[in-house]
Amino acid sequence: MVTTSRRAMLKGTGAIAIAGALGAPALVRAQDKTLRIGHLGVMSGPEASWGLVNKYSALATAEMYNKRGGVEIDGDRYRVEIVSVDDRNDPRLTVSGAERLMGEEGLRYVIGPNTDTTATSVRPIAEKNNAIYIPYAFDKALYSPPAENAILGMIASYQTARAMYRIFYDQRDVRRVAYIARNDSDGLYQRDEGVKVAKKVGFEIVAQDIYEPTITDFFPVVANIVSLEPDVIIMSAVAPAHCPQIMRAAREMGYTGLFSAESAQDIKIINEIAGEYGNGLVSIGGASTPEIRSEYMDEFIEHYIGVAGEWNDEAGTKAYALEIILATLQKTGAAGIDDISLYKAAIPEFSMKNPFLKEDATVTYVGMDDFGQLRQIGVPMVLTETKDGEFTTLAIAGVAS
């Protein structure tokens, strides 16, 4: 959990009194009120990178706002505080964490969690406590009526697949694909959704293998796939710690084709584990490549490094969650802080300038095509390919509506 310590609060109170005496009313107002936002996600184990990037992104954004005196809502300034809970990707811990954040703490806006299983477990708690949450999970039921409290924070795997597979077919002469999925609900769901897209594109599917989430030796599983000579190995719901292990095992057995992951990966882990075998992975990247990012994104990266110690490309996508929560609350006014019905009502007409892009673009809520309602943050879709230890931009697209 990340909260302000009592000592820090007392120290801050003293600073406010002194500042007020010296005539700094704007800063004093900024410290008078606090807007608390929850974060719930996996921050330990093979999937730890997903939740940690959420947490660090929220802390970096909060730091940027607080440095400027807080977020202004209805003429008052609020210091932004992040309250974070690690669910270890265990639905039991997700439930207890959600009960604490949305129930005991009374938070109405929570970022996370990170998988279908954990996000699904949050739904009844969010509905009971009238809370909005922003999962990074892809089950369409989370975002489709009658559900209405979850807002997808990134591009879904099936949305990524539509763009990625078309590039494979048209530009890389891919015809034979093999799936390797984690044997849990997230892995199987993403594989099945990917297979639907692959069939529409016209791929021959040569394998749909699975592995257990606790696996430590990928050679036996990968050996079968490599023997079938696919053009691309698609890793469904692969954890950042498992992705480079699969890549290394396949390359050492002579595989020369592409890899793909429709979930975000971590270049540091790829370099550490896959090393010289790390080239040729196409995945969904962060919307922060140098070609498109604004000065505000540069500032965010600087703060992110200050919080996390190093930059992670995935943060370029996860930067949007807290930013759009704050911007939407500015539209609803202060009443929306405790009343999410006002937040929901503001979604259809919401639009803000995209602060992270160099070009003049807007951020809106999307998702009508896939969910039948606007329950997705319209982040840019950036596809990347690993080359010589770095993510390089392959294509930039988006979700239409």
mmCIF file of C-alpha atoms in Angstrom:
data_model
loop_
_atom_site.group_PDB
_atom_site.id
_atom_site.type_symbol
_atom_site.label_atom_id
_atom_site.label_comp_id
_atom_site.label_asym_id
_atom_site.label_seq_id
_atom_site.Cartn_x
_atom_site.Cartn_y
_atom_site.Cartn_z
ATOM 1 C CA MET A 1 0.000 0.000 0.000
ATOM 2 C CA VAL A 2 1.258 3.473 -0.776
ATOM 3 C CA THR A 3 -0.022 6.195 1.457
ATOM 4 C CA THR A 4 1.304 9.352 2.963
ATOM 5 C CA SER A 5 2.920 8.703 6.319
ATOM 6 C CA ARG A 6 1.650 10.498 9.401
ATOM 7 C CA ARG A 7 5.004 12.220 9.750
ATOM 8 C CA ALA A 8 4.826 13.404 6.155
ATOM 9 C CA MET A 9 1.267 14.643 6.672
ATOM 10 C CA LEU A 10 2.244 16.586 9.760
ATOM 11 C CA LYS A 11 5.270 17.981 7.956
ATOM 12 C CA GLY A 12 3.014 18.981 5.057
ATOM 13 C CA THR A 13 0.536 20.656 7.401
ATOM 14 C CA GLY A 14 3.348 22.725 8.834
ATOM 15 C CA ALA A 15 4.468 23.723 5.378
ATOM 16 C CA ILE A 16 0.920 24.814 4.541
ATOM 17 C CA ALA A 17 0.754 27.054 7.595
ATOM 18 C CA ILE A 18 4.058 28.693 6.725
ATOM 19 C CA ALA A 19 3.132 29.091 3.075
ATOM 20 C CA GLY A 20 -0.170 30.680 4.037
ATOM 21 C CA ALA A 21 1.598 33.162 6.233
ATOM 22 C CA LEU A 22 3.899 34.048 3.364
ATOM 23 C CA GLY A 23 1.012 34.558 0.971
ATOM 24 C CA ALA A 24 0.837 31.459 -1.242
ATOM 25 C CA PRO A 25 -2.927 30.829 -1.323
ATOM 26 C CA ALA A 26 -2.978 28.640 -4.458
ATOM 27 C CA LEU A 27 -0.628 26.075 -2.961
ATOM 28 C CA VAL A 28 -2.499 26.117 0.326
ATOM 29 C CA ARG A 29 -5.753 25.314 -1.469
ATOM 30 C CA ALA A 30 -3.984 22.463 -3.264
ATOM 31 C CA GLN A 31 -3.114 20.804 0.014
ATOM 32 C CA ASP A 32 -6.493 21.347 1.690
ATOM 33 C CA LYS A 33 -8.297 18.524 -0.114
ATOM 34 C CA THR A 34 -7.229 15.057 -1.162
ATOM 35 C CA LEU A 35 -8.593 12.907 -3.977
ATOM 36 C CA ARG A 36 -7.798 9.255 -3.241
ATOM 37 C CA ILE A 37 -7.636 6.802 -6.146
ATOM 38 C CA GLY A 38 -7.249 3.063 -5.674
ATOM 39 C CA HIS A 39 -4.932 0.670 -7.482
ATOM 40 C CA LEU A 40 -5.454 -3.101 -7.317
ATOM 41 C CA GLY A 41 -3.271 -5.491 -9.311
ATOM 42 C CA VAL A 42 -0.663 -8.235 -9.515
ATOM 43 C CA MET A 43 2.710 -7.005 -8.271
ATOM 44 C CA SER A 44 4.464 -10.281 -7.468
ATOM 45 C CA GLY A 45 5.116 -13.504 -9.407
ATOM 46 C CA PRO A 46 5.556 -14.012 -13.191
ATOM 47 C CA GLU A 47 2.921 -11.357 -14.039
ATOM 48 C CA ALA A 48 4.266 -8.758 -11.570
ATOM 49 C CA SER A 49 5.348 -6.360 -14.293
ATOM 50 C CA TRP A 50 1.725 -5.749 -15.371
ATOM 51 C CA GLY A 51 0.550 -4.466 -11.983
ATOM 52 C CA LEU A 52 3.744 -2.668 -11.077
ATOM 53 C CA VAL A 53 3.609 -0.609 -14.268
ATOM 54 C CA ASN A 54 0.026 0.382 -13.376
ATOM 55 C CA LYS A 55 1.122 1.424 -9.917
ATOM 56 C CA TYR A 56 4.200 3.358 -11.027
ATOM 57 C CA SER A 57 2.220 5.085 -13.805
ATOM 58 C CA ALA A 58 -0.433 6.245 -11.341
ATOM 59 C CA LEU A 59 2.196 7.454 -8.870
ATOM 60 C CA ALA A 60 4.056 9.349 -11.606
ATOM 61 C CA THR A 61 0.869 11.053 -12.812
ATOM 62 C CA ALA A 62 -0.159 11.908 -9.254
ATOM 63 C CA GLU A 63 3.290 13.383 -8.653
ATOM 64 C CA MET A 64 2.985 15.560 -11.756
ATOM 65 C CA TYR A 65 -0.396 16.933 -10.686
ATOM 66 C CA ASN A 66 0.685 17.478 -7.083
ATOM 67 C CA LYS A 67 3.802 19.286 -8.250
ATOM 68 C CA ARG A 68 1.491 21.764 -10.012
ATOM 69 C CA GLY A 69 -0.664 22.208 -6.919
ATOM 70 C CA GLY A 70 -3.091 19.319 -7.457
ATOM 71 C CA VAL A 71 -5.968 18.679 -9.839
ATOM 72 C CA GLU A 72 -8.527 21.482 -10.087
ATOM 73 C CA ILE A 73 -12.172 20.395 -9.838
ATOM 74 C CA ASP A 74 -14.960 22.953 -9.474
ATOM 75 C CA GLY A 75 -12.454 25.642 -8.556
ATOM 76 C CA ASP A 76 -10.861 23.662 -5.726
ATOM 77 C CA ARG A 77 -7.538 21.901 -5.945
ATOM 78 C CA TYR A 78 -7.113 18.333 -4.759
ATOM 79 C CA ARG A 79 -3.873 16.607 -3.916
ATOM 80 C CA VAL A 80 -3.931 13.196 -5.664
ATOM 81 C CA GLU A 81 -3.124 10.165 -3.498
ATOM 82 C CA ILE A 82 -2.757 6.573 -4.740
ATOM 83 C CA VAL A 83 -3.755 3.702 -2.448
ATOM 84 C CA SER A 84 -2.282 0.464 -3.821
ATOM 85 C CA VAL A 85 -2.918 -3.230 -3.045
ATOM 86 C CA ASP A 86 -1.066 -6.285 -4.458
ATOM 87 C CA ASP A 87 -3.509 -9.100 -5.329
ATOM 88 C CA ARG A 88 -0.721 -11.505 -6.446
ATOM 89 C CA ASN A 89 -3.040 -12.531 -9.292
ATOM 90 C CA ASP A 90 -5.048 -14.537 -6.760
ATOM 91 C CA PRO A 91 -8.828 -13.913 -6.994
ATOM 92 C CA ARG A 92 -9.180 -14.426 -3.238
ATOM 93 C CA LEU A 93 -6.750 -11.583 -2.592
ATOM 94 C CA THR A 94 -8.405 -9.523 -5.325
ATOM 95 C CA VAL A 95 -11.748 -9.822 -3.540
ATOM 96 C CA SER A 96 -10.284 -8.836 -0.172
ATOM 97 C CA GLY A 97 -8.384 -5.974 -1.793
ATOM 98 C CA ALA A 98 -11.475 -4.694 -3.581
ATOM 99 C CA GLU A 99 -13.536 -4.962 -0.389
ATOM 100 C CA ARG A 100 -10.939 -2.895 1.367
ATOM 101 C CA LEU A 101 -10.525 -0.215 -1.308
ATOM 102 C CA MET A 102 -14.156 0.128 -2.403
ATOM 103 C CA GLY A 103 -15.791 -0.818 0.903
ATOM 104 C CA GLU A 104 -13.689 0.083 3.926
ATOM 105 C CA GLU A 105 -11.745 2.922 2.283
ATOM 106 C CA GLY A 106 -14.777 4.135 0.305
ATOM 107 C CA LEU A 107 -12.817 4.769 -2.902
ATOM 108 C CA ARG A 108 -15.028 5.237 -5.956
ATOM 109 C CA TYR A 109 -12.324 4.919 -8.635
ATOM 110 C CA VAL A 110 -9.855 2.025 -8.806
ATOM 111 C CA ILE A 111 -7.233 1.229 -11.462
ATOM 112 C CA GLY A 112 -6.888 -2.526 -12.161
ATOM 113 C CA PRO A 113 -6.808 -5.472 -11.821
ATOM 114 C CA ASN A 114 -4.835 -7.185 -14.599
ATOM 115 C CA THR A 115 -6.431 -10.491 -15.621
ATOM 116 C CA ASP A 116 -9.881 -11.791 -16.565
ATOM 117 C CA THR A 117 -10.137 -13.962 -13.467
ATOM 118 C CA THR A 118 -9.313 -11.201 -11.013
ATOM 119 C CA ALA A 119 -11.284 -8.520 -12.874
ATOM 120 C CA THR A 120 -14.380 -10.717 -12.904
ATOM 121 C CA SER A 121 -14.127 -11.199 -9.148
ATOM 122 C CA VAL A 122 -14.200 -7.426 -8.642
ATOM 123 C CA ARG A 123 -17.474 -6.871 -10.520
ATOM 124 C CA PRO A 124 -19.991 -7.642 -7.711
ATOM 125 C CA ILE A 125 -17.958 -5.624 -5.215
ATOM 126 C CA ALA A 126 -17.781 -2.620 -7.530
ATOM 127 C CA GLU A 127 -21.507 -2.783 -8.196
ATOM 128 C CA LYS A 128 -22.337 -3.146 -4.497
ATOM 129 C CA ASN A 129 -20.153 -0.181 -3.537
ATOM 130 C CA ASN A 130 -20.930 2.005 -6.587
ATOM 131 C CA ALA A 131 -17.346 2.110 -7.792
ATOM 132 C CA ILE A 132 -15.756 2.451 -11.223
ATOM 133 C CA TYR A 133 -12.736 0.241 -11.975
ATOM 134 C CA ILE A 134 -10.337 0.104 -14.916
ATOM 135 C CA PRO A 135 -9.213 -3.472 -15.588
ATOM 136 C CA TYR A 136 -6.500 -4.586 -17.986
ATOM 137 C CA ALA A 137 -8.421 -7.754 -18.818
ATOM 138 C CA PHE A 138 -10.168 -8.694 -22.050
ATOM 139 C CA ASP A 139 -13.337 -10.659 -21.235
ATOM 140 C CA LYS A 140 -16.072 -8.842 -23.157
ATOM 141 C CA ALA A 141 -18.632 -9.599 -20.436
ATOM 142 C CA LEU A 142 -16.836 -7.142 -18.138
ATOM 143 C CA TYR A 143 -17.640 -4.219 -20.411
ATOM 144 C CA SER A 144 -20.905 -5.251 -22.072
ATOM 145 C CA PRO A 145 -24.431 -4.615 -20.713
ATOM 146 C CA PRO A 146 -25.715 -5.260 -18.112
ATOM 147 C CA ALA A 147 -22.210 -4.677 -16.676
ATOM 148 C CA GLU A 148 -21.383 -0.977 -16.662
ATOM 149 C CA ASN A 149 -18.849 -0.265 -13.900
ATOM 150 C CA ALA A 150 -15.691 -1.533 -15.661
ATOM 151 C CA ILE A 151 -13.750 0.478 -18.271
ATOM 152 C CA LEU A 152 -11.056 -1.345 -20.250
ATOM 153 C CA GLY A 153 -7.753 0.491 -19.828
ATOM 154 C CA MET A 154 -5.932 -0.709 -22.934
ATOM 155 C CA ILE A 155 -6.319 -2.387 -26.331
ATOM 156 C CA ALA A 156 -7.860 -5.877 -26.038
ATOM 157 C CA SER A 157 -6.076 -8.934 -27.440
ATOM 158 C CA TYR A 158 -8.727 -9.524 -30.130
ATOM 159 C CA GLN A 159 -8.483 -5.865 -31.199
ATOM 160 C CA THR A 160 -4.703 -6.166 -31.424
ATOM 161 C CA ALA A 161 -5.021 -9.437 -33.354
ATOM 162 C CA ARG A 162 -7.094 -7.853 -36.121
ATOM 163 C CA ALA A 163 -4.335 -5.364 -36.936
ATOM 164 C CA MET A 164 -1.384 -7.618 -36.166
ATOM 165 C CA TYR A 165 -2.528 -10.644 -38.178
ATOM 166 C CA ARG A 166 -3.301 -8.528 -41.216
ATOM 167 C CA ILE A 167 0.271 -7.181 -41.142
ATOM 168 C CA PHE A 168 1.598 -10.729 -40.795
ATOM 169 C CA TYR A 169 -0.419 -11.899 -43.784
ATOM 170 C CA ASP A 170 0.143 -8.919 -46.089
ATOM 171 C CA GLN A 171 3.700 -7.887 -45.216
ATOM 172 C CA ARG A 172 5.458 -10.946 -43.745
ATOM 173 C CA ASP A 173 3.960 -13.766 -45.853
ATOM 174 C CA VAL A 174 2.738 -15.575 -42.747
ATOM 175 C CA ARG A 175 0.386 -18.463 -43.554
ATOM 176 C CA ARG A 176 0.953 -21.080 -40.812
ATOM 177 C CA VAL A 177 0.431 -20.083 -37.178
ATOM 178 C CA ALA A 178 0.801 -21.998 -33.908
ATOM 179 C CA TYR A 179 -0.777 -21.029 -30.591
ATOM 180 C CA ILE A 180 0.713 -21.697 -27.180
ATOM 181 C CA ALA A 181 -1.570 -20.601 -24.363
ATOM 182 C CA ARG A 182 -1.328 -20.496 -20.601
ATOM 183 C CA ASN A 183 -3.748 -23.098 -19.217
ATOM 184 C CA ASP A 184 -6.082 -20.769 -17.340
ATOM 185 C CA SER A 185 -9.179 -18.805 -18.236
ATOM 186 C CA ASP A 186 -7.195 -15.790 -19.510
ATOM 187 C CA GLY A 187 -4.919 -17.853 -21.735
ATOM 188 C CA LEU A 188 -7.657 -20.014 -23.192
ATOM 189 C CA TYR A 189 -9.987 -17.049 -23.762
ATOM 190 C CA GLN A 190 -7.323 -15.035 -25.569
ATOM 191 C CA ARG A 191 -6.305 -18.063 -27.645
ATOM 192 C CA ASP A 192 -9.898 -18.795 -28.681
ATOM 193 C CA GLU A 193 -10.542 -15.150 -29.596
ATOM 194 C CA GLY A 194 -7.277 -15.078 -31.549
ATOM 195 C CA VAL A 195 -8.170 -18.262 -33.433
ATOM 196 C CA LYS A 196 -11.433 -16.635 -34.577
ATOM 197 C CA VAL A 197 -9.472 -13.728 -36.043
ATOM 198 C CA ALA A 198 -6.845 -16.038 -37.562
ATOM 199 C CA LYS A 199 -9.494 -18.030 -39.416
ATOM 200 C CA LYS A 200 -11.007 -14.846 -40.858
ATOM 201 C CA VAL A 201 -7.589 -13.716 -42.082
ATOM 202 C CA GLY A 202 -7.009 -17.111 -43.717
ATOM 203 C CA PHE A 203 -4.206 -18.598 -41.618
ATOM 204 C CA GLU A 204 -3.642 -22.337 -41.311
ATOM 205 C CA ILE A 205 -3.606 -23.121 -37.583
ATOM 206 C CA VAL A 206 -1.068 -25.896 -37.028
ATOM 207 C CA ALA A 207 -1.164 -26.101 -33.208
ATOM 208 C CA GLN A 208 -3.150 -24.966 -30.166
ATOM 209 C CA ASP A 209 -0.923 -26.168 -27.319
ATOM 210 C CA ILE A 210 -1.099 -25.175 -23.653
ATOM 211 C CA TYR A 211 1.233 -24.987 -20.652
ATOM 212 C CA GLU A 212 0.650 -24.776 -16.932
ATOM 213 C CA PRO A 213 1.200 -21.340 -15.290
ATOM 214 C CA THR A 214 3.678 -22.913 -12.841
ATOM 215 C CA ILE A 215 5.919 -24.378 -15.559
ATOM 216 C CA THR A 216 9.675 -23.806 -15.322
ATOM 217 C CA ASP A 217 10.898 -25.820 -18.346
ATOM 218 C CA PHE A 218 9.350 -24.820 -21.695
ATOM 219 C CA PHE A 219 11.440 -27.114 -23.914
ATOM 220 C CA PRO A 220 9.000 -30.093 -23.905
ATOM 221 C CA VAL A 221 6.024 -27.861 -24.824
ATOM 222 C CA VAL A 222 7.837 -25.804 -27.422
ATOM 223 C CA ALA A 223 9.451 -28.833 -29.105
ATOM 224 C CA ASN A 224 6.147 -29.994 -30.591
ATOM 225 C CA ILE A 225 5.362 -26.561 -31.999
ATOM 226 C CA VAL A 226 8.816 -26.084 -33.502
ATOM 227 C CA SER A 227 8.546 -29.466 -35.244
ATOM 228 C CA LEU A 228 5.408 -28.226 -37.068
ATOM 229 C CA GLU A 229 7.375 -25.323 -38.639
ATOM 230 C CA PRO A 230 4.897 -22.447 -38.174
ATOM 231 C CA ASP A 231 5.630 -18.981 -39.551
ATOM 232 C CA VAL A 232 4.677 -17.378 -36.230
ATOM 233 C CA ILE A 233 4.252 -18.668 -32.668
ATOM 234 C CA ILE A 234 1.426 -16.785 -30.949
ATOM 235 C CA MET A 235 1.688 -16.739 -27.142
ATOM 236 C CA SER A 236 -1.745 -16.144 -25.591
ATOM 237 C CA ALA A 237 -1.829 -14.265 -22.271
ATOM 238 C CA VAL A 238 1.855 -14.938 -21.829
ATOM 239 C CA ALA A 239 3.347 -13.443 -18.669
ATOM 240 C CA PRO A 240 6.366 -11.142 -19.080
ATOM 241 C CA ALA A 241 8.571 -13.663 -17.278
ATOM 242 C CA HIS A 242 7.451 -16.589 -19.482
ATOM 243 C CA CYS A 243 7.592 -14.902 -22.904
ATOM 244 C CA PRO A 244 11.418 -14.817 -23.200
ATOM 245 C CA GLN A 245 11.684 -18.376 -21.888
ATOM 246 C CA ILE A 246 9.485 -19.617 -24.736
ATOM 247 C CA MET A 247 11.465 -17.538 -27.229
ATOM 248 C CA ARG A 248 14.786 -18.846 -26.031
ATOM 249 C CA ALA A 249 13.639 -22.477 -26.008
ATOM 250 C CA ALA A 250 12.279 -22.224 -29.564
ATOM 251 C CA ARG A 251 15.341 -20.455 -30.951
ATOM 252 C CA GLU A 252 17.716 -22.960 -29.380
ATOM 253 C CA MET A 253 15.770 -25.699 -31.185
ATOM 254 C CA GLY A 254 16.289 -23.939 -34.519
ATOM 255 C CA TYR A 255 13.051 -21.951 -34.912
ATOM 256 C CA THR A 256 13.564 -18.912 -37.168
ATOM 257 C CA GLY A 257 10.042 -17.496 -37.512
ATOM 258 C CA LEU A 258 8.227 -14.694 -35.703
ATOM 259 C CA PHE A 259 6.739 -14.609 -32.209
ATOM 260 C CA SER A 260 3.729 -12.590 -31.181
ATOM 261 C CA ALA A 261 2.022 -11.639 -27.933
ATOM 262 C CA GLU A 262 -1.214 -9.702 -27.744
ATOM 263 C CA SER A 263 -0.372 -8.606 -24.199
ATOM 264 C CA ALA A 264 2.298 -6.134 -23.124
ATOM 265 C CA GLN A 265 5.836 -7.385 -22.497
ATOM 266 C CA ASP A 266 8.940 -6.086 -20.710
ATOM 267 C CA ILE A 267 12.083 -5.440 -22.780
ATOM 268 C CA LYS A 268 14.347 -5.641 -19.728
ATOM 269 C CA ILE A 269 13.148 -9.182 -18.925
ATOM 270 C CA ILE A 270 13.391 -10.162 -22.602
ATOM 271 C CA ASN A 271 16.991 -8.989 -22.757
ATOM 272 C CA GLU A 272 17.909 -10.669 -19.488
ATOM 273 C CA ILE A 273 16.372 -14.074 -20.307
ATOM 274 C CA ALA A 274 16.191 -14.354 -24.108
ATOM 275 C CA GLY A 275 19.350 -12.337 -24.742
ATOM 276 C CA GLU A 276 20.595 -12.910 -28.290
ATOM 277 C CA TYR A 277 17.367 -14.793 -29.066
ATOM 278 C CA GLY A 278 15.149 -11.804 -28.287
ATOM 279 C CA ASN A 279 14.575 -10.532 -31.831
ATOM 280 C CA GLY A 280 11.353 -11.036 -33.780
ATOM 281 C CA LEU A 281 8.687 -10.564 -31.093
ATOM 282 C CA VAL A 282 5.685 -8.520 -32.284
ATOM 283 C CA SER A 283 3.503 -7.305 -29.407
ATOM 284 C CA ILE A 284 1.309 -4.477 -28.224
ATOM 285 C CA GLY A 285 3.595 -1.706 -27.051
ATOM 286 C CA GLY A 286 3.275 1.448 -25.063
ATOM 287 C CA ALA A 287 1.982 4.558 -26.812
ATOM 288 C CA SER A 288 5.194 6.442 -26.176
ATOM 289 C CA THR A 289 7.562 5.889 -29.060
ATOM 290 C CA PRO A 290 9.810 8.898 -29.775
ATOM 291 C CA GLU A 291 8.108 9.430 -33.129
ATOM 292 C CA ILE A 292 4.750 10.317 -31.570
ATOM 293 C CA ARG A 293 5.247 11.483 -27.999
ATOM 294 C CA SER A 294 4.755 15.026 -26.693
ATOM 295 C CA GLU A 295 6.782 17.055 -24.211
ATOM 296 C CA TYR A 296 4.183 16.091 -21.592
ATOM 297 C CA MET A 297 4.959 12.413 -22.227
ATOM 298 C CA ASP A 298 8.666 13.210 -21.832
ATOM 299 C CA GLU A 299 7.829 14.752 -18.467
ATOM 300 C CA PHE A 300 5.778 11.689 -17.525
ATOM 301 C CA ILE A 301 8.694 9.419 -18.428
ATOM 302 C CA GLU A 302 10.996 11.506 -16.244
ATOM 303 C CA HIS A 303 8.626 11.179 -13.278
ATOM 304 C CA TYR A 304 8.076 7.480 -13.958
ATOM 305 C CA ILE A 305 11.812 6.844 -13.827
ATOM 306 C CA GLY A 306 11.945 8.808 -10.583
ATOM 307 C CA VAL A 307 9.258 6.559 -9.104
ATOM 308 C CA ALA A 308 10.241 3.175 -10.571
ATOM 309 C CA GLY A 309 13.983 3.601 -11.096
ATOM 310 C CA GLU A 310 13.771 2.846 -14.821
ATOM 311 C CA TRP A 311 11.440 3.320 -17.786
ATOM 312 C CA ASN A 312 9.083 0.593 -18.996
ATOM 313 C CA ASP A 313 7.554 1.017 -22.460
ATOM 314 C CA GLU A 314 4.235 -0.437 -21.289
ATOM 315 C CA ALA A 315 3.753 2.640 -19.107
ATOM 316 C CA GLY A 316 3.103 4.612 -22.274
ATOM 317 C CA THR A 317 -0.305 2.930 -22.396
ATOM 318 C CA LYS A 318 -0.991 2.781 -18.691
ATOM 319 C CA ALA A 319 -0.340 6.503 -18.330
ATOM 320 C CA TYR A 320 -3.869 7.093 -19.589
ATOM 321 C CA ALA A 321 -5.890 5.581 -16.716
ATOM 322 C CA LEU A 322 -5.432 8.173 -13.988
ATOM 323 C CA GLU A 323 -5.236 10.988 -16.530
ATOM 324 C CA ILE A 324 -8.705 10.204 -17.935
ATOM 325 C CA ILE A 325 -10.228 9.636 -14.478
ATOM 326 C CA LEU A 326 -9.094 13.102 -13.388
ATOM 327 C CA ALA A 327 -10.172 14.749 -16.643
ATOM 328 C CA THR A 328 -13.618 13.133 -16.462
ATOM 329 C CA LEU A 329 -14.063 14.269 -12.850
ATOM 330 C CA GLN A 330 -13.239 17.780 -14.008
ATOM 331 C CA LYS A 331 -16.203 17.427 -16.387
ATOM 332 C CA THR A 332 -18.585 16.047 -13.737
ATOM 333 C CA GLY A 333 -17.588 18.536 -11.059
ATOM 334 C CA ALA A 334 -16.904 17.738 -7.422
ATOM 335 C CA ALA A 335 -20.157 15.795 -7.040
ATOM 336 C CA GLY A 336 -18.730 13.124 -9.333
ATOM 337 C CA ILE A 337 -16.001 12.255 -6.832
ATOM 338 C CA ASP A 338 -18.523 10.328 -4.733
ATOM 339 C CA ASP A 339 -21.303 9.777 -7.286
ATOM 340 C CA ILE A 340 -20.271 7.540 -10.186
ATOM 341 C CA SER A 341 -23.646 7.996 -11.915
ATOM 342 C CA LEU A 342 -22.411 11.462 -12.876
ATOM 343 C CA TYR A 343 -19.181 9.936 -14.197
ATOM 344 C CA LYS A 344 -21.106 7.432 -16.323
ATOM 345 C CA ALA A 345 -23.344 10.194 -17.657
ATOM 346 C CA ALA A 346 -20.295 12.207 -18.733
ATOM 347 C CA ILE A 347 -18.719 9.366 -20.747
ATOM 348 C CA PRO A 348 -20.623 9.741 -24.075
ATOM 349 C CA GLU A 349 -19.704 13.408 -24.551
ATOM 350 C CA PHE A 350 -16.242 13.248 -22.975
ATOM 351 C CA SER A 351 -13.286 14.355 -25.066
ATOM 352 C CA MET A 352 -9.889 15.721 -24.113
ATOM 353 C CA LYS A 353 -6.771 16.651 -26.019
ATOM 354 C CA ASN A 354 -4.376 13.741 -25.920
ATOM 355 C CA PRO A 355 -1.590 15.136 -23.721
ATOM 356 C CA PHE A 356 0.834 12.339 -24.585
ATOM 357 C CA LEU A 357 0.912 12.737 -28.366
ATOM 358 C CA LYS A 358 2.805 15.303 -30.373
ATOM 359 C CA GLU A 359 0.064 15.515 -32.974
ATOM 360 C CA ASP A 360 -3.276 17.234 -32.334
ATOM 361 C CA ALA A 361 -5.367 14.241 -31.272
ATOM 362 C CA THR A 362 -8.153 13.610 -28.779
ATOM 363 C CA VAL A 363 -8.859 10.921 -26.192
ATOM 364 C CA THR A 364 -12.419 9.643 -25.859
ATOM 365 C CA TYR A 365 -14.158 6.584 -24.498
ATOM 366 C CA VAL A 366 -14.633 3.891 -27.161
ATOM 367 C CA GLY A 367 -15.750 0.258 -27.264
ATOM 368 C CA MET A 368 -19.138 0.508 -28.965
ATOM 369 C CA ASP A 369 -18.230 -2.041 -31.666
ATOM 370 C CA ASP A 370 -16.971 -4.721 -29.279
ATOM 371 C CA PHE A 371 -19.031 -4.079 -26.136
ATOM 372 C CA GLY A 372 -22.164 -2.254 -27.283
ATOM 373 C CA GLN A 373 -21.347 0.703 -25.027
ATOM 374 C CA LEU A 374 -18.474 3.127 -24.398
ATOM 375 C CA ARG A 375 -16.440 1.256 -21.798
ATOM 376 C CA GLN A 376 -12.865 1.478 -23.082
ATOM 377 C CA ILE A 377 -10.215 4.211 -22.937
ATOM 378 C CA GLY A 378 -9.313 5.150 -26.505
ATOM 379 C CA VAL A 379 -5.552 4.718 -26.180
ATOM 380 C CA PRO A 380 -3.495 4.517 -29.374
ATOM 381 C CA MET A 381 -2.638 1.001 -30.578
ATOM 382 C CA VAL A 382 1.121 0.792 -31.078
ATOM 383 C CA LEU A 383 2.519 -2.482 -32.397
ATOM 384 C CA THR A 384 6.191 -3.046 -31.736
ATOM 385 C CA GLU A 385 8.854 -5.537 -32.827
ATOM 386 C CA THR A 386 11.950 -6.401 -30.825
ATOM 387 C CA LYS A 387 15.227 -5.687 -32.616
ATOM 388 C CA ASP A 388 18.671 -5.698 -31.021
ATOM 389 C CA GLY A 389 17.404 -5.329 -27.482
ATOM 390 C CA GLU A 390 14.812 -2.629 -28.111
ATOM 391 C CA PHE A 391 11.125 -2.259 -28.979
ATOM 392 C CA THR A 392 10.834 -0.672 -32.437
ATOM 393 C CA THR A 393 7.586 0.713 -33.834
ATOM 394 C CA LEU A 394 5.925 -1.580 -36.387
ATOM 395 C CA ALA A 395 2.544 0.153 -36.800
ATOM 396 C CA ILE A 396 0.237 2.672 -35.111
ATOM 397 C CA ALA A 397 -3.533 2.317 -35.187
ATOM 398 C CA GLY A 398 -6.517 2.613 -32.850
ATOM 399 C CA VAL A 399 -9.980 1.370 -31.951
ATOM 400 C CA ALA A 400 -12.436 3.095 -34.263
ATOM 401 C CA SER A 401 -15.376 3.583 -31.921
#
